């Protein structure tokens, strides 16, 4: 999958000195490598075609000269953690979900990998000197799906193992099987669970529901920590049947006694992102007549309640409210 995509690799001059850069380039011996001054010269150009670039993505290896760790946005699930942050190891995703906010956030469909990972570790360490941190490291990409390229999860696991007040969450739609990494006590893998119809129609390149369940079980079997994320729930024809079958499959095939938490939320997106997304790709999800509330497009109150009530009724058959987090 990787070799079909990354025929062109742009590398900042300053990034050539990093071991991560060297390791990544070794994996793509046939790619055309081009030296650049700054990643934004490529990634932030005007008049780019996000859709065309997603069909033939380039890699951009860069040094992050800006802040790397941020307070979590209110539209994101914090699992009840007061000190909730996220960081940007990578910009953009190898998957191509029609409703992904990244196509509203970035003008480029290419992938930027920041090779100076120690800078993010340093920023995280500074926060940990003040208070505990719940850090999501896989919001602007699917880091697990890129592990074969970056090896970042292994490095994050090593870093996290030296702290007792740091919890790392890895959100994913990958079907990658995990063994040793999942045994780090403060590393949580959070799988987004979607019905087959949503995956097939709107989540191009992602793992099937069966593959995601298998990957969840690989973490559980290895003694690791897991969250299940029914978020975003997207309204569709035959909604209750479509999502009901998904809940049946997940709860039948996952040992829910080993799942630490469940998040549930309906589709929501910032006003500015949705405007950009509709320019990039108008589809069933982006074209829906959402209601804008405080700058966030979402389903109207009655539809939102219907969706959440249906989902929560099913989830509460297996989980106490103390393990359910609603967004």
mmCIF file of C-alpha atoms in Angstrom:
data_model
loop_
_atom_site.group_PDB
_atom_site.id
_atom_site.type_symbol
_atom_site.label_atom_id
_atom_site.label_comp_id
_atom_site.label_asym_id
_atom_site.label_seq_id
_atom_site.Cartn_x
_atom_site.Cartn_y
_atom_site.Cartn_z
ATOM 1 C CA UNK A 1 0.000 0.000 0.000
ATOM 2 C CA UNK A 2 2.764 2.453 0.907
ATOM 3 C CA UNK A 3 4.902 1.859 -2.164
ATOM 4 C CA UNK A 4 2.005 2.606 -4.515
ATOM 5 C CA UNK A 5 1.534 6.011 -2.911
ATOM 6 C CA UNK A 6 4.849 7.594 -2.063
ATOM 7 C CA UNK A 7 6.598 7.876 -5.415
ATOM 8 C CA UNK A 8 7.747 11.388 -4.471
ATOM 9 C CA UNK A 9 9.347 12.304 -1.132
ATOM 10 C CA UNK A 10 10.174 15.898 -0.248
ATOM 11 C CA UNK A 11 12.786 16.344 2.490
ATOM 12 C CA UNK A 12 13.663 19.570 4.264
ATOM 13 C CA UNK A 13 17.375 20.347 4.320
ATOM 14 C CA UNK A 14 17.317 20.361 8.137
ATOM 15 C CA UNK A 15 15.526 16.987 8.225
ATOM 16 C CA UNK A 16 18.300 15.049 6.490
ATOM 17 C CA UNK A 17 20.346 14.892 9.718
ATOM 18 C CA UNK A 18 17.715 12.893 11.629
ATOM 19 C CA UNK A 19 17.854 9.124 11.989
ATOM 20 C CA UNK A 20 14.088 8.887 11.420
ATOM 21 C CA UNK A 21 14.554 10.476 7.988
ATOM 22 C CA UNK A 22 17.264 7.977 7.099
ATOM 23 C CA UNK A 23 15.111 5.036 8.211
ATOM 24 C CA UNK A 24 12.089 6.221 6.216
ATOM 25 C CA UNK A 25 14.049 6.843 3.027
ATOM 26 C CA UNK A 26 15.519 3.334 3.202
ATOM 27 C CA UNK A 27 11.972 1.949 2.921
ATOM 28 C CA UNK A 28 11.365 3.708 -0.411
ATOM 29 C CA UNK A 29 14.488 3.125 -2.521
ATOM 30 C CA UNK A 30 12.608 3.709 -5.776
ATOM 31 C CA UNK A 31 11.057 7.049 -4.817
ATOM 32 C CA UNK A 32 12.112 10.396 -6.224
ATOM 33 C CA UNK A 33 13.657 12.333 -3.294
ATOM 34 C CA UNK A 34 13.673 16.139 -3.561
ATOM 35 C CA UNK A 35 15.361 18.572 -1.188
ATOM 36 C CA UNK A 36 13.278 21.565 -0.030
ATOM 37 C CA UNK A 37 13.785 24.528 2.294
ATOM 38 C CA UNK A 38 10.530 24.356 4.279
ATOM 39 C CA UNK A 39 7.636 21.896 4.213
ATOM 40 C CA UNK A 40 5.085 24.706 3.911
ATOM 41 C CA UNK A 41 6.514 25.588 0.493
ATOM 42 C CA UNK A 42 4.981 22.305 -0.693
ATOM 43 C CA UNK A 43 2.227 21.563 1.808
ATOM 44 C CA UNK A 44 0.680 25.047 2.022
ATOM 45 C CA UNK A 45 0.790 26.090 -1.629
ATOM 46 C CA UNK A 46 -2.327 27.744 -3.005
ATOM 47 C CA UNK A 47 -4.584 26.121 -5.594
ATOM 48 C CA UNK A 48 -3.748 22.529 -4.689
ATOM 49 C CA UNK A 49 -6.101 19.673 -5.575
ATOM 50 C CA UNK A 50 -6.639 17.743 -2.336
ATOM 51 C CA UNK A 51 -8.588 14.997 -4.065
ATOM 52 C CA UNK A 52 -5.992 14.387 -6.793
ATOM 53 C CA UNK A 53 -3.163 14.338 -4.243
ATOM 54 C CA UNK A 54 -4.960 11.748 -2.112
ATOM 55 C CA UNK A 55 -4.936 9.433 -5.119
ATOM 56 C CA UNK A 56 -1.144 9.664 -5.372
ATOM 57 C CA UNK A 57 0.190 10.966 -2.079
ATOM 58 C CA UNK A 58 3.680 12.313 -1.579
ATOM 59 C CA UNK A 59 5.612 12.196 1.686
ATOM 60 C CA UNK A 60 7.101 15.345 3.163
ATOM 61 C CA UNK A 61 9.736 14.873 5.875
ATOM 62 C CA UNK A 62 10.123 17.970 7.993
ATOM 63 C CA UNK A 63 11.282 19.554 11.231
ATOM 64 C CA UNK A 64 8.530 21.096 13.342
ATOM 65 C CA UNK A 65 9.546 24.640 14.211
ATOM 66 C CA UNK A 66 6.221 25.464 15.851
ATOM 67 C CA UNK A 67 4.392 24.263 18.951
ATOM 68 C CA UNK A 68 3.597 20.550 18.816
ATOM 69 C CA UNK A 69 1.292 19.857 21.788
ATOM 70 C CA UNK A 70 -2.107 21.556 22.099
ATOM 71 C CA UNK A 71 -5.104 21.614 24.399
ATOM 72 C CA UNK A 72 -7.795 19.251 23.114
ATOM 73 C CA UNK A 73 -10.624 20.797 21.113
ATOM 74 C CA UNK A 74 -14.127 20.772 22.560
ATOM 75 C CA UNK A 75 -15.443 18.640 19.676
ATOM 76 C CA UNK A 76 -13.019 15.866 20.681
ATOM 77 C CA UNK A 77 -13.634 13.163 23.286
ATOM 78 C CA UNK A 78 -11.555 13.659 26.438
ATOM 79 C CA UNK A 79 -12.783 10.549 28.316
ATOM 80 C CA UNK A 80 -13.324 12.684 31.395
ATOM 81 C CA UNK A 81 -9.711 13.820 31.678
ATOM 82 C CA UNK A 82 -9.104 17.351 32.933
ATOM 83 C CA UNK A 83 -5.683 17.768 31.322
ATOM 84 C CA UNK A 84 -6.533 16.637 27.801
ATOM 85 C CA UNK A 85 -4.077 17.380 24.978
ATOM 86 C CA UNK A 86 -3.237 16.271 21.489
ATOM 87 C CA UNK A 87 -0.063 16.490 19.443
ATOM 88 C CA UNK A 88 0.812 16.521 15.778
ATOM 89 C CA UNK A 89 3.426 13.896 14.861
ATOM 90 C CA UNK A 90 2.041 13.713 11.350
ATOM 91 C CA UNK A 91 -0.220 15.906 9.231
ATOM 92 C CA UNK A 92 -2.771 14.058 7.098
ATOM 93 C CA UNK A 93 -3.803 10.440 6.866
ATOM 94 C CA UNK A 94 -3.153 7.511 4.572
ATOM 95 C CA UNK A 95 -6.876 6.687 4.680
ATOM 96 C CA UNK A 96 -9.478 8.665 2.720
ATOM 97 C CA UNK A 97 -12.693 9.016 4.723
ATOM 98 C CA UNK A 98 -15.219 11.217 2.937
ATOM 99 C CA UNK A 99 -16.202 12.998 6.131
ATOM 100 C CA UNK A 100 -12.693 13.519 7.543
ATOM 101 C CA UNK A 101 -12.129 17.028 8.874
ATOM 102 C CA UNK A 102 -8.532 16.993 7.605
ATOM 103 C CA UNK A 103 -9.727 17.846 4.092
ATOM 104 C CA UNK A 104 -11.295 20.971 5.574
ATOM 105 C CA UNK A 105 -8.234 21.753 7.665
ATOM 106 C CA UNK A 106 -5.441 21.314 5.094
ATOM 107 C CA UNK A 107 -5.122 22.493 1.497
ATOM 108 C CA UNK A 108 -2.867 19.538 0.633
ATOM 109 C CA UNK A 109 -3.624 15.837 0.482
ATOM 110 C CA UNK A 110 0.028 14.912 0.988
ATOM 111 C CA UNK A 111 1.451 13.632 4.283
ATOM 112 C CA UNK A 112 3.906 15.534 6.466
ATOM 113 C CA UNK A 113 5.973 13.521 8.953
ATOM 114 C CA UNK A 114 7.852 15.511 11.590
ATOM 115 C CA UNK A 115 11.101 13.683 12.145
ATOM 116 C CA UNK A 116 12.182 15.615 15.268
ATOM 117 C CA UNK A 117 10.089 13.487 17.608
ATOM 118 C CA UNK A 118 12.252 14.425 20.598
ATOM 119 C CA UNK A 119 10.850 17.970 20.384
ATOM 120 C CA UNK A 120 7.353 16.641 21.084
ATOM 121 C CA UNK A 121 8.714 14.520 23.914
ATOM 122 C CA UNK A 122 10.309 17.628 25.430
ATOM 123 C CA UNK A 123 7.054 19.626 25.249
ATOM 124 C CA UNK A 124 5.172 16.715 26.812
ATOM 125 C CA UNK A 125 7.755 16.418 29.590
ATOM 126 C CA UNK A 126 7.325 20.128 30.391
ATOM 127 C CA UNK A 127 3.566 19.644 30.793
ATOM 128 C CA UNK A 128 4.062 16.560 32.952
ATOM 129 C CA UNK A 129 6.121 18.618 35.389
ATOM 130 C CA UNK A 130 2.952 20.649 36.046
ATOM 131 C CA UNK A 131 0.169 18.048 36.073
ATOM 132 C CA UNK A 132 -0.930 14.654 34.683
ATOM 133 C CA UNK A 133 -1.535 14.543 30.930
ATOM 134 C CA UNK A 134 -3.959 12.573 28.757
ATOM 135 C CA UNK A 135 -2.387 12.915 25.310
ATOM 136 C CA UNK A 136 -3.947 11.910 22.010
ATOM 137 C CA UNK A 137 -1.171 11.297 19.500
ATOM 138 C CA UNK A 138 -3.279 10.170 16.539
ATOM 139 C CA UNK A 139 -5.911 12.821 15.759
ATOM 140 C CA UNK A 140 -4.361 14.464 12.677
ATOM 141 C CA UNK A 141 -3.492 11.093 11.150
ATOM 142 C CA UNK A 142 -3.851 7.362 11.785
ATOM 143 C CA UNK A 143 -0.519 6.692 13.448
ATOM 144 C CA UNK A 144 -1.075 2.940 13.748
ATOM 145 C CA UNK A 145 -1.676 2.669 10.000
ATOM 146 C CA UNK A 146 1.648 4.464 9.406
ATOM 147 C CA UNK A 147 3.657 2.487 11.956
ATOM 148 C CA UNK A 148 5.397 0.513 9.236
ATOM 149 C CA UNK A 149 6.823 3.786 7.926
ATOM 150 C CA UNK A 150 7.471 5.875 11.035
ATOM 151 C CA UNK A 151 7.919 3.459 13.953
ATOM 152 C CA UNK A 152 6.517 6.284 16.097
ATOM 153 C CA UNK A 153 4.279 4.108 18.276
ATOM 154 C CA UNK A 154 7.239 2.079 19.444
ATOM 155 C CA UNK A 155 9.052 5.303 20.348
ATOM 156 C CA UNK A 156 5.989 6.713 22.125
ATOM 157 C CA UNK A 157 5.597 3.489 24.085
ATOM 158 C CA UNK A 158 9.209 3.709 25.232
ATOM 159 C CA UNK A 159 8.754 7.360 26.212
ATOM 160 C CA UNK A 160 5.467 6.734 28.060
ATOM 161 C CA UNK A 161 6.905 3.848 30.039
ATOM 162 C CA UNK A 162 9.122 6.289 31.966
ATOM 163 C CA UNK A 163 6.164 8.290 33.375
ATOM 164 C CA UNK A 164 3.375 7.363 35.767
ATOM 165 C CA UNK A 165 1.301 10.529 35.135
ATOM 166 C CA UNK A 166 1.066 10.249 31.346
ATOM 167 C CA UNK A 167 -1.664 8.408 29.446
ATOM 168 C CA UNK A 168 -1.420 8.167 25.670
ATOM 169 C CA UNK A 169 -4.382 7.459 23.407
ATOM 170 C CA UNK A 170 -3.966 6.112 19.871
ATOM 171 C CA UNK A 171 -7.170 6.555 17.840
ATOM 172 C CA UNK A 172 -7.338 4.314 14.779
ATOM 173 C CA UNK A 173 -9.380 2.673 12.035
ATOM 174 C CA UNK A 174 -6.567 0.285 11.225
ATOM 175 C CA UNK A 175 -6.660 -3.489 11.339
ATOM 176 C CA UNK A 176 -3.038 -3.804 12.430
ATOM 177 C CA UNK A 177 -2.384 -6.573 14.927
ATOM 178 C CA UNK A 178 -0.515 -5.370 18.016
ATOM 179 C CA UNK A 179 1.505 -7.350 20.510
ATOM 180 C CA UNK A 180 4.324 -5.863 22.596
ATOM 181 C CA UNK A 181 3.294 -2.210 22.269
ATOM 182 C CA UNK A 182 -0.089 -2.899 23.813
ATOM 183 C CA UNK A 183 1.428 -4.055 27.071
ATOM 184 C CA UNK A 184 2.565 -0.559 28.091
ATOM 185 C CA UNK A 185 0.253 0.257 30.976
ATOM 186 C CA UNK A 186 -0.332 3.906 30.057
ATOM 187 C CA UNK A 187 -0.925 3.392 26.328
ATOM 188 C CA UNK A 188 -4.569 3.085 25.228
ATOM 189 C CA UNK A 189 -5.694 1.987 21.774
ATOM 190 C CA UNK A 190 -9.047 3.507 20.804
ATOM 191 C CA UNK A 191 -10.742 1.913 17.810
ATOM 192 C CA UNK A 192 -13.388 3.786 15.870
ATOM 193 C CA UNK A 193 -16.163 1.300 15.181
ATOM 194 C CA UNK A 194 -18.311 1.860 12.099
ATOM 195 C CA UNK A 195 -20.978 -0.241 10.368
ATOM 196 C CA UNK A 196 -20.053 -2.112 7.197
ATOM 197 C CA UNK A 197 -22.169 0.274 5.097
ATOM 198 C CA UNK A 198 -20.356 3.355 6.425
ATOM 199 C CA UNK A 199 -16.931 1.737 6.001
ATOM 200 C CA UNK A 200 -17.633 0.567 2.444
ATOM 201 C CA UNK A 201 -19.292 3.792 1.307
ATOM 202 C CA UNK A 202 -17.406 6.486 3.185
ATOM 203 C CA UNK A 203 -14.156 5.220 4.799
ATOM 204 C CA UNK A 204 -11.927 4.355 1.842
ATOM 205 C CA UNK A 205 -8.835 2.325 2.669
ATOM 206 C CA UNK A 206 -9.719 1.670 6.294
ATOM 207 C CA UNK A 207 -9.986 -1.781 7.841
ATOM 208 C CA UNK A 208 -13.227 -3.723 7.758
ATOM 209 C CA UNK A 209 -15.273 -3.993 10.952
ATOM 210 C CA UNK A 210 -14.173 -7.617 11.278
ATOM 211 C CA UNK A 211 -10.502 -6.595 10.988
ATOM 212 C CA UNK A 212 -10.922 -3.842 13.581
ATOM 213 C CA UNK A 213 -12.517 -6.295 16.001
ATOM 214 C CA UNK A 214 -9.672 -8.738 15.437
ATOM 215 C CA UNK A 215 -7.160 -5.968 16.143
ATOM 216 C CA UNK A 216 -9.018 -4.981 19.325
ATOM 217 C CA UNK A 217 -8.824 -8.565 20.507
ATOM 218 C CA UNK A 218 -5.089 -8.677 19.769
ATOM 219 C CA UNK A 219 -4.559 -5.841 22.249
ATOM 220 C CA UNK A 220 -6.840 -7.404 24.847
ATOM 221 C CA UNK A 221 -5.145 -10.791 24.471
ATOM 222 C CA UNK A 222 -1.764 -9.126 24.983
ATOM 223 C CA UNK A 223 -2.979 -7.529 28.220
ATOM 224 C CA UNK A 224 -3.286 -4.041 26.711
ATOM 225 C CA UNK A 225 -5.832 -1.294 27.213
ATOM 226 C CA UNK A 226 -8.702 -0.586 24.814
ATOM 227 C CA UNK A 227 -11.405 2.003 24.234
ATOM 228 C CA UNK A 228 -14.245 1.553 21.755
ATOM 229 C CA UNK A 229 -15.340 4.695 19.920
ATOM 230 C CA UNK A 230 -18.797 4.791 18.378
ATOM 231 C CA UNK A 231 -17.996 8.271 17.205
ATOM 232 C CA UNK A 232 -18.914 9.789 14.889
ATOM 233 C CA UNK A 233 -22.269 8.090 14.431
ATOM 234 C CA UNK A 234 -23.546 9.127 11.004
ATOM 235 C CA UNK A 235 -27.204 9.108 10.100
ATOM 236 C CA UNK A 236 -28.039 6.981 7.056
ATOM 237 C CA UNK A 237 -30.931 5.102 5.463
ATOM 238 C CA UNK A 238 -32.066 2.167 7.626
ATOM 239 C CA UNK A 239 -30.087 3.756 10.442
ATOM 240 C CA UNK A 240 -31.285 1.519 13.278
ATOM 241 C CA UNK A 241 -30.722 -1.696 11.297
ATOM 242 C CA UNK A 242 -27.319 -0.583 10.036
ATOM 243 C CA UNK A 243 -26.003 0.433 13.452
ATOM 244 C CA UNK A 244 -27.884 -2.294 15.291
ATOM 245 C CA UNK A 245 -26.039 -4.962 13.294
ATOM 246 C CA UNK A 246 -22.741 -3.238 14.074
ATOM 247 C CA UNK A 247 -23.434 -3.187 17.815
ATOM 248 C CA UNK A 248 -24.416 -6.864 17.663
ATOM 249 C CA UNK A 249 -21.170 -7.797 15.915
ATOM 250 C CA UNK A 250 -18.937 -5.782 18.247
ATOM 251 C CA UNK A 251 -20.540 -6.887 21.512
ATOM 252 C CA UNK A 252 -20.711 -10.519 20.397
ATOM 253 C CA UNK A 253 -17.044 -10.719 19.425
ATOM 254 C CA UNK A 254 -15.232 -8.476 21.928
ATOM 255 C CA UNK A 255 -14.779 -9.284 25.616
ATOM 256 C CA UNK A 256 -16.447 -6.102 26.850
ATOM 257 C CA UNK A 257 -15.324 -6.774 30.427
ATOM 258 C CA UNK A 258 -11.800 -5.922 29.226
ATOM 259 C CA UNK A 259 -12.828 -2.633 27.550
ATOM 260 C CA UNK A 260 -12.010 0.373 29.742
ATOM 261 C CA UNK A 261 -14.250 2.973 28.157
ATOM 262 C CA UNK A 262 -16.699 3.708 25.373
ATOM 263 C CA UNK A 263 -17.199 7.017 23.609
ATOM 264 C CA UNK A 264 -20.321 7.889 21.669
ATOM 265 C CA UNK A 265 -21.058 10.964 19.615
ATOM 266 C CA UNK A 266 -22.806 12.112 16.469
ATOM 267 C CA UNK A 267 -21.153 13.692 13.453
ATOM 268 C CA UNK A 268 -20.060 17.279 14.091
ATOM 269 C CA UNK A 269 -17.674 19.598 12.297
ATOM 270 C CA UNK A 270 -16.583 23.219 12.581
ATOM 271 C CA UNK A 271 -18.275 25.694 10.251
ATOM 272 C CA UNK A 272 -15.052 26.671 8.472
ATOM 273 C CA UNK A 273 -13.942 23.067 7.945
ATOM 274 C CA UNK A 274 -17.266 21.990 6.457
ATOM 275 C CA UNK A 275 -17.203 24.926 4.052
ATOM 276 C CA UNK A 276 -13.809 23.798 2.772
ATOM 277 C CA UNK A 277 -14.836 20.148 2.696
ATOM 278 C CA UNK A 278 -17.835 20.915 0.500
ATOM 279 C CA UNK A 279 -15.511 22.582 -1.996
ATOM 280 C CA UNK A 280 -13.239 19.524 -2.028
ATOM 281 C CA UNK A 281 -15.862 16.786 -2.143
ATOM 282 C CA UNK A 282 -19.621 17.050 -2.027
ATOM 283 C CA UNK A 283 -21.081 13.758 -0.845
ATOM 284 C CA UNK A 284 -23.989 12.407 1.148
ATOM 285 C CA UNK A 285 -22.366 13.318 4.461
ATOM 286 C CA UNK A 286 -20.883 16.726 3.654
ATOM 287 C CA UNK A 287 -24.050 17.831 1.806
ATOM 288 C CA UNK A 288 -26.386 17.028 4.708
ATOM 289 C CA UNK A 289 -28.391 20.078 5.940
ATOM 290 C CA UNK A 290 -26.799 20.347 9.387
ATOM 291 C CA UNK A 291 -27.650 23.017 11.909
ATOM 292 C CA UNK A 292 -24.892 25.421 12.974
ATOM 293 C CA UNK A 293 -24.707 25.790 16.756
ATOM 294 C CA UNK A 294 -21.926 27.973 18.197
ATOM 295 C CA UNK A 295 -19.835 27.587 15.067
ATOM 296 C CA UNK A 296 -20.214 23.783 14.885
ATOM 297 C CA UNK A 297 -22.357 22.051 12.271
ATOM 298 C CA UNK A 298 -24.322 19.132 13.710
ATOM 299 C CA UNK A 299 -27.664 17.354 13.449
ATOM 300 C CA UNK A 300 -30.659 19.278 14.741
ATOM 301 C CA UNK A 301 -31.703 18.642 18.331
ATOM 302 C CA UNK A 302 -34.418 16.074 17.614
ATOM 303 C CA UNK A 303 -32.288 13.988 15.226
ATOM 304 C CA UNK A 304 -29.270 14.215 17.498
ATOM 305 C CA UNK A 305 -31.336 12.958 20.446
ATOM 306 C CA UNK A 306 -32.813 10.126 18.386
ATOM 307 C CA UNK A 307 -29.362 8.931 17.293
ATOM 308 C CA UNK A 308 -27.824 9.164 20.767
ATOM 309 C CA UNK A 309 -30.786 7.553 22.506
ATOM 310 C CA UNK A 310 -30.680 4.586 20.139
ATOM 311 C CA UNK A 311 -26.929 4.133 20.562
ATOM 312 C CA UNK A 312 -26.933 4.591 24.318
ATOM 313 C CA UNK A 313 -29.743 2.085 24.771
ATOM 314 C CA UNK A 314 -27.642 -0.566 23.050
ATOM 315 C CA UNK A 315 -24.385 0.377 24.773
ATOM 316 C CA UNK A 316 -25.965 0.416 28.229
ATOM 317 C CA UNK A 317 -26.903 -3.225 27.794
ATOM 318 C CA UNK A 318 -23.191 -3.955 28.274
ATOM 319 C CA UNK A 319 -21.569 -0.950 29.961
ATOM 320 C CA UNK A 320 -22.240 1.046 33.116
ATOM 321 C CA UNK A 321 -22.612 4.787 32.700
ATOM 322 C CA UNK A 322 -19.275 5.240 34.482
ATOM 323 C CA UNK A 323 -17.568 3.793 31.380
ATOM 324 C CA UNK A 324 -19.614 5.734 28.795
ATOM 325 C CA UNK A 325 -18.454 9.136 27.578
ATOM 326 C CA UNK A 326 -20.838 11.207 25.457
ATOM 327 C CA UNK A 327 -19.727 13.937 23.092
#
